[in-house]
Coordinates of N, CA and C in Angstrom, one line a residue:
M459 N -70.9 324.7 169.0 CA -69.8 324.0 168.3 C -68.5 325.0 168.6
K460 N -68.7 326.4 168.3 CA -67.7 327.2 168.5 C -66.9 327.5 170.0
H461 N -68.1 327.3 170.9 CA -67.6 327.3 172.2 C -66.6 325.7 172.5
W462 N -66.9 324.6 172.2 CA -66.2 323.9 172.3 C -65.0 323.9 171.8
L463 N -64.7 324.5 170.5 CA -63.6 324.9 169.5 C -62.6 325.7 170.6
F464 N -63.0 326.6 171.0 CA -62.7 327.6 172.0 C -62.2 327.2 173.3
L465 N -62.8 326.0 173.8 CA -62.2 325.5 175.1 C -61.3 324.3 174.8
L466 N -61.4 323.8 173.3 CA -59.9 323.0 173.4 C -59.1 323.8 173.2
L467 N -59.0 324.9 172.6 CA -57.6 325.7 172.2 C -57.1 326.2 173.5
F468 N -58.1 326.7 174.4 CA -57.8 327.1 175.8 C -56.9 326.1 176.5
V469 N -57.2 324.7 176.5 CA -56.7 323.7 177.1 C -55.5 323.3 176.3
I470 N -55.2 323.5 175.2 CA -53.8 323.0 174.8 C -52.9 324.2 175.0
H471 N -53.3 325.4 174.8 CA -52.5 326.4 175.2 C -51.9 326.3 176.5
A472 N -52.9 326.1 177.5 CA -52.7 326.0 178.9 C -51.4 325.1 179.0
A473 N -51.7 323.9 178.5 CA -50.6 322.7 178.5 C -49.4 323.1 178.2
C474 N -49.4 323.7 177.0 CA -48.1 324.2 176.5 C -47.4 325.1 177.5
L475 N -47.8 326.2 178.4 CA -47.5 326.8 179.4 C -46.9 326.3 180.3
F476 N -48.0 325.0 180.6 CA -47.5 324.3 182.0 C -46.0 323.6 181.6
S477 N -46.0 323.4 180.6 CA -44.7 322.2 180.3 C -43.7 323.3 179.9
Q478 N -44.0 324.4 179.7 CA -42.4 325.5 179.5 C -42.3 325.5 180.9
T479 N -43.2 325.8 181.7 CA -42.8 326.1 183.2 C -42.1 325.4 183.9
R480 N -42.2 324.1 183.3 CA -41.1 323.0 184.1 C -40.0 322.6 183.8
L481 N -39.3 323.5 182.5 CA -38.2 323.3 181.9 C -37.4 324.3 182.6
K482 N -35.9 323.6 183.1 CA -35.1 324.1 184.2 C -33.8 324.4 183.3
R483 N -33.1 325.2 183.6 CA -32.3 325.9 182.9 C -30.7 325.5 183.3
D484 N -30.1 324.6 182.6 CA -28.6 324.0 182.7 C -27.7 325.1 183.3
S485 N -27.3 324.9 184.8 CA -26.6 325.8 185.4 C -25.0 325.4 185.6
S486 N -24.8 324.1 185.1 CA -23.7 323.7 185.6 C -22.3 324.2 184.8
Y487 N -21.3 323.8 185.6 CA -20.0 324.5 185.2 C -19.5 323.9 184.5
I488 N -19.1 324.7 182.9 CA -18.2 324.0 182.1 C -16.6 324.3 181.9
Q489 N -15.9 323.1 182.0 CA -14.5 323.3 182.3 C -14.0 323.4 180.8
Q490 N -13.0 324.2 180.3 CA -12.6 324.3 179.0 C -11.0 323.4 178.9
R491 N -11.1 322.7 178.1 CA -9.6 321.9 178.2 C -9.1 322.0 176.9
S492 N -7.8 322.3 176.8 CA -7.0 322.3 175.6 C -6.2 320.9 175.5
F493 N -5.5 320.8 174.5 CA -4.5 319.8 173.9 C -3.1 320.3 174.8
N494 N -2.6 319.1 175.2 CA -1.1 319.3 175.6 C -0.3 319.5 174.2
N495 N 0.4 320.1 173.6 CA 1.2 319.8 172.4 C 2.4 319.2 172.7
T496 N 3.2 319.4 174.2 CA 4.3 318.6 174.4 C 4.3 316.9 174.5
A497 N 2.7 316.7 175.0 CA 2.4 315.3 175.3 C 2.3 314.7 174.0
L498 N 1.7 315.7 173.2 CA 1.3 315.1 171.8 C 2.5 314.5 170.8
K499 N 3.6 315.2 170.9 CA 4.7 315.2 170.5 C 5.5 314.2 170.9
Q500 N 5.5 313.6 172.4 CA 6.2 312.4 172.8 C 5.4 311.0 172.4
L501 N 4.1 311.1 172.1 CA 3.3 310.3 171.8 C 3.7 309.7 170.6
K502 N 3.8 310.8 169.6 CA 4.0 310.7 168.2 C 5.6 309.8 168.0
G503 N 6.4 310.5 169.1 CA 7.9 309.6 168.7 C 7.9 308.2 169.3
Q504 N 6.7 308.0 169.9 CA 6.7 306.4 170.2 C 6.6 305.4 169.4
K505 N 7.6 304.4 169.6 CA 7.4 303.0 168.0 C 6.0 302.9 167.9
E506 N 5.0 302.7 169.3 CA 4.0 301.8 169.0 C 2.8 302.4 168.3
F507 N 3.3 304.3 168.2 CA 2.2 305.0 167.6 C 2.8 305.0 166.0
Q508 N 3.4 304.4 165.6 CA 4.0 305.0 164.3 C 3.0 304.1 163.5
Y509 N 2.4 304.7 162.3 CA 1.1 303.8 161.6 C 1.4 304.4 160.6
N510 N 2.7 304.4 159.9 CA 3.1 304.7 158.5 C 3.0 303.4 157.8
K511 N 2.1 303.4 156.5 CA 2.1 302.4 155.4 C 3.3 302.1 154.9
S512 N 3.4 300.7 154.8 CA 4.6 300.4 154.0 C 4.5 300.4 152.5
Q513 N 5.7 300.7 151.9 CA 5.5 301.0 150.6 C 5.6 299.9 150.0
E514 N 4.6 299.6 148.9 CA 4.4 298.4 147.8 C 5.7 298.2 147.1
P515 N 6.4 297.0 146.9 CA 7.6 296.6 146.1 C 7.1 297.0 144.5
A516 N 8.2 297.2 144.3 CA 8.2 297.6 142.8 C 8.0 296.7 141.9
M517 N 7.2 296.7 141.1 CA 6.7 295.5 140.0 C 7.6 294.8 139.1
S518 N 7.6 293.6 139.0 CA 8.6 293.2 138.2 C 8.3 293.0 137.0
I519 N 9.2 292.8 136.1 CA 9.0 292.9 134.4 C 8.0 291.7 134.1
W520 N 7.9 290.6 135.0 CA 7.0 289.5 134.6 C 5.4 290.1 135.0
D521 N 5.4 290.9 136.0 CA 4.4 291.7 136.5 C 3.5 292.6 135.6
K522 N 4.7 293.2 134.9 CA 4.2 294.3 134.1 C 3.6 293.7 132.9
F523 N 4.2 292.7 132.4 CA 4.1 292.1 131.3 C 2.4 291.3 131.4
W524 N 1.9 290.7 132.4 CA 1.1 290.2 132.6 C -0.1 291.7 132.6
N525 N 0.2 292.7 133.4 CA -0.6 294.0 133.3 C -1.1 294.4 131.8
W526 N 0.1 294.3 131.4 CA -0.1 295.1 129.7 C -1.0 293.6 129.0
F527 N -1.0 292.4 129.2 CA -1.4 291.3 128.4 C -3.0 291.5 129.1
W528 N -3.3 291.7 130.1 CA -4.9 291.9 130.3 C -5.3 293.1 130.1
F529 N -4.7 294.1 130.1 CA -5.1 295.4 129.9 C -5.4 295.4 128.2
K530 N -4.8 294.9 127.3 CA -4.9 294.3 125.7 C -5.9 293.5 125.7
A531 N -5.9 292.6 126.7 CA -7.3 291.4 126.3 C -8.5 292.3 126.8
Y532 N -8.6 293.0 127.7 CA -9.6 293.7 128.2 C -9.9 295.0 127.1
Q533 N -9.1 295.6 125.9 CA -9.6 296.0 125.2 C -10.1 295.6 124.0
L534 N -9.2 294.2 123.5 CA -9.7 293.4 122.3 C -11.3 293.1 122.6
L535 N -11.7 292.5 124.0 CA -13.2 292.1 124.3 C -13.7 293.0 124.1
G536 N -13.7 294.5 124.2 CA -14.3 295.6 124.4 C -15.1 296.0 122.9
T537 N -14.7 295.3 122.0 CA -15.1 295.5 120.9 C -15.8 294.2 120.2
K538 N -16.9 294.4 119.2 CA -17.3 293.3 119.0 C -16.4 292.6 117.8
G539 N -15.9 293.0 116.9 CA -14.6 292.2 116.4 C -13.9 291.7 117.1
G540 N -13.2 292.2 118.3 CA -12.4 291.6 119.2 C -12.8 290.3 119.8
R541 N -14.2 290.5 120.2 CA -14.8 289.3 120.8 C -15.1 288.1 119.5
T542 N -15.5 288.4 118.3 CA -15.5 287.4 117.3 C -14.3 286.8 117.2
T543 N -13.1 287.7 117.4 CA -11.8 287.1 117.0 C -11.2 286.2 118.1
F544 N -11.9 286.3 119.6 CA -11.1 285.7 120.8 C -12.1 284.5 120.4
W545 N -13.4 284.1 120.2 CA -14.1 283.1 120.2 C -13.8 282.3 118.9
I546 N -13.0 282.8 117.4 CA -12.5 281.9 116.8 C -11.5 281.6 117.1
I547 N -10.2 282.0 118.0 CA -9.4 281.5 118.7 C -9.5 280.1 119.4
V548 N -10.5 280.4 120.2 CA -10.7 279.4 121.2 C -11.5 278.0 120.4
I549 N -12.0 278.2 119.3 CA -13.1 277.2 119.1 C -11.6 276.5 118.0
M550 N -10.6 277.2 117.3 CA -9.7 276.6 116.9 C -9.0 276.1 117.7
A551 N -8.5 276.3 119.0 CA -7.6 275.6 119.8 C -8.1 274.8 120.0
G552 N -9.5 274.4 120.5 CA -10.6 273.4 120.9 C -10.2 272.4 120.1
V553 N -10.6 272.6 118.6 CA -10.4 271.4 117.6 C -9.4 271.0 117.5
T554 N -8.1 271.8 117.6 CA -6.8 271.3 117.8 C -6.3 270.3 118.6
V555 N -6.9 270.5 119.7 CA -6.6 269.5 120.8 C -7.7 268.2 120.5
I556 N -8.2 268.4 120.2 CA -9.5 267.3 119.9 C -9.0 266.2 118.7
I557 N -8.3 267.0 117.7 CA -7.6 266.1 116.7 C -6.0 265.3 117.2
Y558 N -5.5 266.3 118.0 CA -4.8 265.7 118.8 C -4.6 264.3 119.3
F559 N -5.6 264.5 120.2 CA -6.1 263.4 121.1 C -6.5 262.0 120.2
I560 N -7.3 262.4 119.0 CA -7.6 261.4 118.1 C -6.5 261.0 117.3
V561 N -5.8 261.4 117.1 CA -4.2 261.2 116.5 C -3.5 260.3 117.3
K562 N -3.6 260.4 118.7 CA -2.9 259.7 119.4 C -3.4 258.5 119.9
I563 N -4.8 258.6 120.1 CA -5.6 257.2 120.3 C -5.5 256.3 119.1
A564 N -5.7 257.0 117.9 CA -5.5 255.9 116.7 C -4.3 255.4 116.3
G565 N -3.2 255.9 116.8 CA -1.8 255.7 116.5 C -1.2 256.3 115.5
M566 N -1.6 257.6 114.9 CA -1.5 258.3 113.6 C -0.4 259.0 114.3
D567 N 0.1 259.7 112.9 CA 1.1 260.8 113.2 C 0.6 261.8 112.3
Q568 N 1.5 263.0 112.6 CA 1.1 264.0 111.8 C 0.8 264.1 110.0
N569 N 1.8 263.0 109.7 CA 2.1 262.8 108.2 C 1.2 261.6 107.6
S570 N 0.4 261.2 108.7 CA -0.7 260.0 108.2 C -2.1 260.4 108.9
F571 N -2.8 261.2 108.4 CA -3.8 261.8 109.3 C -4.9 260.5 109.0
F572 N -5.0 260.1 108.0 CA -6.3 259.1 107.8 C -5.5 257.6 107.8
G573 N -4.5 257.4 108.3 CA -4.0 256.1 108.3 C -3.4 255.6 109.3
R574 N -2.6 254.5 109.6 CA -1.7 254.2 110.6 C -0.4 254.6 110.5
S575 N 0.3 255.2 111.6 CA 1.8 255.6 111.5 C 2.6 255.0 110.3
S576 N 3.0 255.7 109.6 CA 3.9 255.0 108.1 C 5.1 254.4 109.1
K577 N 5.8 255.0 110.0 CA 7.0 254.4 111.0 C 6.3 253.1 111.4
V578 N 5.0 253.0 112.3 CA 4.4 251.7 112.4 C 4.4 250.4 111.2
L579 N 3.9 251.0 110.1 CA 3.8 250.2 109.1 C 5.0 249.3 108.5
Q580 N 6.1 250.2 108.4 CA 7.2 250.0 107.8 C 7.9 249.1 108.7
N581 N 7.9 249.0 110.2 CA 8.4 248.2 110.9 C 7.6 247.1 111.2
N582 N 6.3 246.9 110.7 CA 5.6 245.8 111.2 C 4.6 245.4 110.2
N583 N 5.5 245.0 108.7 CA 4.6 244.5 107.7 C 4.1 243.1 108.1
V584 N 4.6 242.4 108.9 CA 4.1 241.0 109.1 C 2.8 241.3 109.7
L585 N 2.4 242.5 110.3 CA 1.2 242.6 110.9 C -0.5 242.7 110.3
Q586 N 0.3 242.7 108.7 CA -0.8 243.0 107.8 C -1.4 241.7 107.4
H587 N -1.0 240.5 107.6 CA -1.3 239.4 107.3 C -2.0 238.4 108.0
D588 N -2.7 237.6 107.8 CA -3.9 236.8 108.3 C -3.0 236.0 109.4
I589 N -3.7 236.3 111.1 CA -2.9 235.5 112.2 C -2.6 234.3 111.9
H590 N -3.4 233.4 111.0 CA -3.1 231.9 111.0 C -2.1 231.6 110.1
H591 N -1.5 232.8 109.4 CA -0.3 232.7 108.6 C 0.9 233.1 109.1
I592 N 1.3 233.6 110.6 CA 2.5 234.0 110.8 C 3.0 233.2 111.9
S593 N 4.1 233.4 111.9 CA 5.0 232.5 112.4 C 5.4 233.5 114.1
F594 N 4.4 233.1 114.9 CA 4.4 234.2 116.3 C 5.8 233.5 117.1
D595 N 6.2 232.7 117.2 CA 7.4 232.3 117.8 C 8.5 233.1 117.4
D596 N 8.8 233.2 116.0 CA 9.9 233.6 115.2 C 10.1 235.1 115.2
E597 N 8.8 235.5 115.1 CA 8.4 236.9 115.0 C 8.5 237.5 116.1
I598 N 8.4 237.1 117.5 CA 8.3 237.6 118.9 C 9.7 237.6 119.1
E599 N 10.5 236.6 118.7 CA 11.8 236.9 119.3 C 12.8 237.7 118.5
K600 N 12.5 237.9 117.1 CA 13.0 238.9 116.3 C 12.8 240.4 116.8
A601 N 11.5 240.7 117.3 CA 11.3 241.8 118.1 C 12.0 241.9 119.4
I602 N 11.9 240.9 119.9 CA 12.8 241.0 121.4 C 14.2 241.6 121.2
T603 N 14.6 240.6 120.2 CA 16.0 240.8 120.0 C 16.9 242.2 119.5
T604 N 16.0 242.8 118.7 CA 16.1 244.4 118.3 C 15.6 245.1 119.0
G605 N 15.1 244.7 120.3 CA 14.4 245.7 121.2 C 13.2 246.6 121.2
N606 N 12.4 246.0 120.1 CA 11.2 246.6 119.7 C 10.1 246.1 120.6
F607 N 10.1 246.2 121.8 CA 9.1 245.4 122.9 C 7.7 245.9 122.6
R608 N 7.6 246.9 122.3 CA 6.1 247.1 121.7 C 5.7 246.3 120.6
L609 N 6.5 246.0 119.7 CA 5.6 245.2 118.3 C 5.8 243.7 119.0
A610 N 6.8 243.2 119.9 CA 6.6 242.2 120.7 C 5.2 241.7 121.3
I611 N 5.0 242.8 122.1 CA 3.6 242.9 122.7 C 2.4 242.7 121.6
R612 N 2.8 243.5 120.8 CA 1.3 243.4 119.8 C 1.0 241.7 119.2
L613 N 2.5 241.5 118.7 CA 2.5 239.8 118.6 C 1.6 239.1 119.4
Q614 N 2.1 239.1 120.9 CA 1.9 238.3 121.6 C 0.5 238.5 121.9
Y615 N -0.2 239.7 121.6 CA -1.5 239.6 121.4 C -2.5 238.9 120.5
L616 N -1.8 239.1 119.4 CA -2.3 238.4 118.3 C -2.1 237.0 118.4
Q617 N -1.2 236.5 119.1 CA -1.0 235.3 119.1 C -2.4 234.7 120.2
S618 N -2.6 235.5 121.3 CA -3.6 235.2 122.0 C -4.9 234.8 120.9
L619 N -5.3 236.0 120.2 CA -6.3 236.1 119.5 C -6.3 234.8 118.7
K620 N -4.9 234.1 118.1 CA -5.0 233.0 117.2 C -5.3 231.8 118.3
K621 N -5.0 231.8 119.6 CA -5.5 230.7 120.0 C -6.8 230.9 120.8
L622 N -7.6 231.9 120.9 CA -8.9 231.7 121.3 C -9.5 231.4 120.0
S623 N -9.2 231.8 118.9 CA -9.8 231.4 117.5 C -9.5 229.9 117.1
D624 N -8.1 229.2 117.4 CA -8.4 227.6 117.4 C -8.8 227.0 118.4
K625 N -9.3 227.4 119.5 CA -10.4 226.7 120.4 C -11.6 226.8 120.3
G626 N -12.2 227.8 119.5 CA -13.6 228.2 119.1 C -14.3 229.0 120.1
H627 N -13.4 229.7 120.7 CA -13.9 230.9 121.8 C -14.3 232.2 121.2
I628 N -13.6 232.3 119.7 CA -14.2 233.9 119.3 C -13.9 233.2 117.7
D629 N -14.7 234.1 116.9 CA -15.0 234.3 115.4 C -13.9 235.4 114.7
W630 N -12.6 234.8 114.7 CA -11.8 235.8 114.4 C -12.1 236.3 112.9
R631 N -11.7 237.7 112.5 CA -12.0 238.3 111.4 C -11.2 239.5 111.4
I632 N -10.6 239.7 110.2 CA -9.6 241.0 110.1 C -10.1 242.3 110.3
N633 N -11.3 242.2 110.2 CA -11.9 243.9 110.2 C -13.0 243.9 111.5
K634 N -12.8 242.7 112.7 CA -13.4 243.3 114.0 C -12.5 243.8 115.0
T635 N -13.2 244.6 116.2 CA -12.3 245.0 116.8 C -12.0 244.1 118.1
N636 N -11.2 244.6 119.1 CA -10.9 243.9 120.2 C -11.8 244.0 121.2
T637 N -12.8 245.2 121.4 CA -14.0 245.3 121.9 C -14.9 243.9 121.5
D638 N -15.0 243.4 120.1 CA -15.5 242.7 120.0 C -15.4 241.3 120.4
Y639 N -14.0 241.1 120.5 CA -13.3 239.7 121.0 C -13.9 239.7 122.5
V640 N -13.9 241.1 123.1 CA -13.7 240.8 124.4 C -15.2 240.5 124.9
A641 N -16.5 241.0 123.9 CA -17.8 240.4 124.2 C -17.8 239.3 123.7
E642 N -17.1 238.5 122.8 CA -17.3 237.1 122.4 C -16.9 236.2 123.7
I643 N -16.1 236.3 124.6 CA -15.6 235.6 125.5 C -16.3 235.9 127.2
A644 N -17.3 236.6 127.1 CA -18.0 237.1 128.2 C -18.5 236.1 128.9
G645 N -18.0 236.0 130.5 CA -18.4 234.7 130.9 C -17.3 233.7 131.1
K646 N -16.7 233.7 130.3 CA -15.4 232.7 130.2 C -14.3 232.8 131.5
P647 N -13.9 231.9 131.7 CA -13.1 232.0 133.3 C -11.7 233.0 132.9
F648 N -11.5 233.3 132.0 CA -10.0 234.0 131.6 C -10.7 235.2 131.0
N649 N -11.6 235.7 131.2 CA -12.5 236.8 130.4 C -11.5 238.6 131.2
D650 N -11.6 238.1 132.5 CA -11.1 239.3 133.2 C -9.4 239.6 132.8
M651 N -8.9 238.1 132.7 CA -7.5 238.6 132.2 C -7.2 239.0 130.8
F652 N -8.2 238.3 129.9 CA -7.9 238.8 128.8 C -8.2 240.6 128.5
T653 N -9.0 241.0 129.4 CA -9.6 242.1 129.1 C -8.4 243.4 129.5
R654 N -7.5 242.7 130.4 CA -6.7 243.4 131.2 C -5.6 243.5 130.3
L655 N -5.2 242.1 129.5 CA -4.4 242.1 128.8 C -4.6 243.1 127.3
T656 N -6.0 243.3 126.9 CA -6.4 244.2 125.9 C -6.1 245.6 126.1
F657 N -6.3 245.8 127.5 CA -5.8 247.1 128.0 C -4.7 247.7 127.6
N658 N -3.8 246.6 128.2 CA -2.5 246.6 128.5 C -1.9 247.0 126.8
F659 N -2.4 246.3 125.8 CA -1.9 246.0 124.6 C -2.2 247.3 123.7
E660 N -3.6 247.9 123.9 CA -3.7 249.2 123.3 C -2.9 250.2 124.1
Y661 N -2.8 250.4 125.3 CA -2.3 251.8 125.8 C -0.6 251.5 125.2
T662 N 0.0 250.5 124.9 CA 1.4 250.2 124.5 C 1.3 250.7 123.1
W663 N 0.1 249.9 122.4 CA 0.2 250.1 120.8 C -0.1 251.4 120.2
Y664 N -1.4 251.4 120.7 CA -2.1 252.8 119.9 C -1.6 253.9 121.1
G665 N -1.4 253.7 122.1 CA -0.8 255.1 122.9 C 0.5 255.5 122.9
E666 N 1.3 254.3 122.1 CA 2.9 254.6 121.7 C 3.5 254.4 123.2
K667 N 3.1 254.1 124.0 CA 3.9 253.9 125.4 C 5.2 253.4 125.2
Q668 N 6.1 253.8 125.6 CA 7.6 252.9 125.6 C 7.7 252.0 126.6
V669 N 8.3 250.7 126.2 CA 8.1 250.0 127.3 C 9.5 249.4 127.2
N670 N 10.4 249.0 128.8 CA 11.6 249.0 128.4 C 11.4 247.2 129.0
G671 N 12.9 246.6 129.1 CA 13.1 245.0 129.3 C 12.1 244.4 130.7
E672 N 12.2 245.3 131.2 CA 11.5 244.6 132.7 C 10.2 244.8 132.6
E673 N 9.6 245.8 132.2 CA 8.0 246.2 132.0 C 7.3 244.9 130.8
F674 N 8.4 244.5 130.0 CA 8.0 243.6 128.9 C 7.6 242.2 129.4
S675 N 8.8 242.3 130.3 CA 9.1 240.8 130.9 C 7.5 240.4 131.7
E676 N 7.1 241.5 132.4 CA 5.9 241.3 133.2 C 5.0 241.0 132.3
I677 N 4.5 241.7 131.3 CA 3.9 241.6 130.2 C 3.6 240.5 129.7
R678 N 4.8 239.4 129.1 CA 4.9 238.6 128.7 C 4.3 237.5 129.5
Y679 N 4.9 237.5 131.0 CA 4.4 236.4 132.2 C 2.8 236.2 132.0
H680 N 2.4 237.6 131.6 CA 0.7 237.8 132.1 C 0.3 237.1 130.6
F681 N 0.7 237.0 129.7 CA 0.4 236.5 128.4 C 0.6 235.0 128.4
Q682 N 1.5 234.6 128.9 CA 1.6 233.3 129.2 C 0.8 232.4 130.0
Q683 N 0.8 232.9 131.3 CA -0.7 232.8 132.3 C -2.0 232.6 131.0
F684 N -2.2 233.5 130.6 CA -3.3 233.7 130.0 C -3.4 232.5 128.9
N685 N -2.7 232.2 128.3 CA -2.3 231.2 127.5 C -2.6 230.0 127.9
N686 N -2.0 229.6 128.9 CA -2.2 228.3 129.8 C -3.3 228.2 130.1
Q687 N -4.3 229.1 130.2 CA -5.9 229.0 131.1 C -7.0 228.5 129.7
V688 N -6.4 229.1 128.4 CA -7.5 228.9 127.4 C -7.2 227.5 127.0
K689 N -8.2 226.7 127.1 CA -8.6 225.1 126.9 C -9.3 225.2 125.7

């Protein structure tokens, strides 16, 4: 065994010596070079090689304000109390927006949260009565004469409900909604027109959309067409 080990070491040693004898010394000539300072100065003076960075414009007062604002916001949100305050403000703002839209949709104002706008009631006491006891033609003309086109549209809508009730198409009750009446005439030939008139009426009345004379004339024409179709 020792002889075989000695023979293996001898072969490895011989191979290393053989490989070393094959190495050749690099005898190539090395030319030493240096930079031409004059040429470098000429290149630096050319416009194509000017790489100076442009200066950033000075910050405006508005930019400084927003930088300050976001810095303060970062400081505020960096604390537990600040995060709590932030979410309280967000929730309050969200609730305020929701209440505002509810008030607008319901036709209420800030002084009448749980009821219709006091301004609307003062101008429209006639609407609190049973539609079967309103002289619609007279009241509509009064509203048109005074330029109260929103009221005139409301009266025309109620007049249409009265006609539907008189013809037996709906069961009119003071506590029913417009959606109830639309559902009652489903399948009637004038259902689509009444649905559009209901939308226009609610958008004008509850949405408090201001209507001019030209717009009113067009809406009045559609009411007349609808009343002619109801048989």
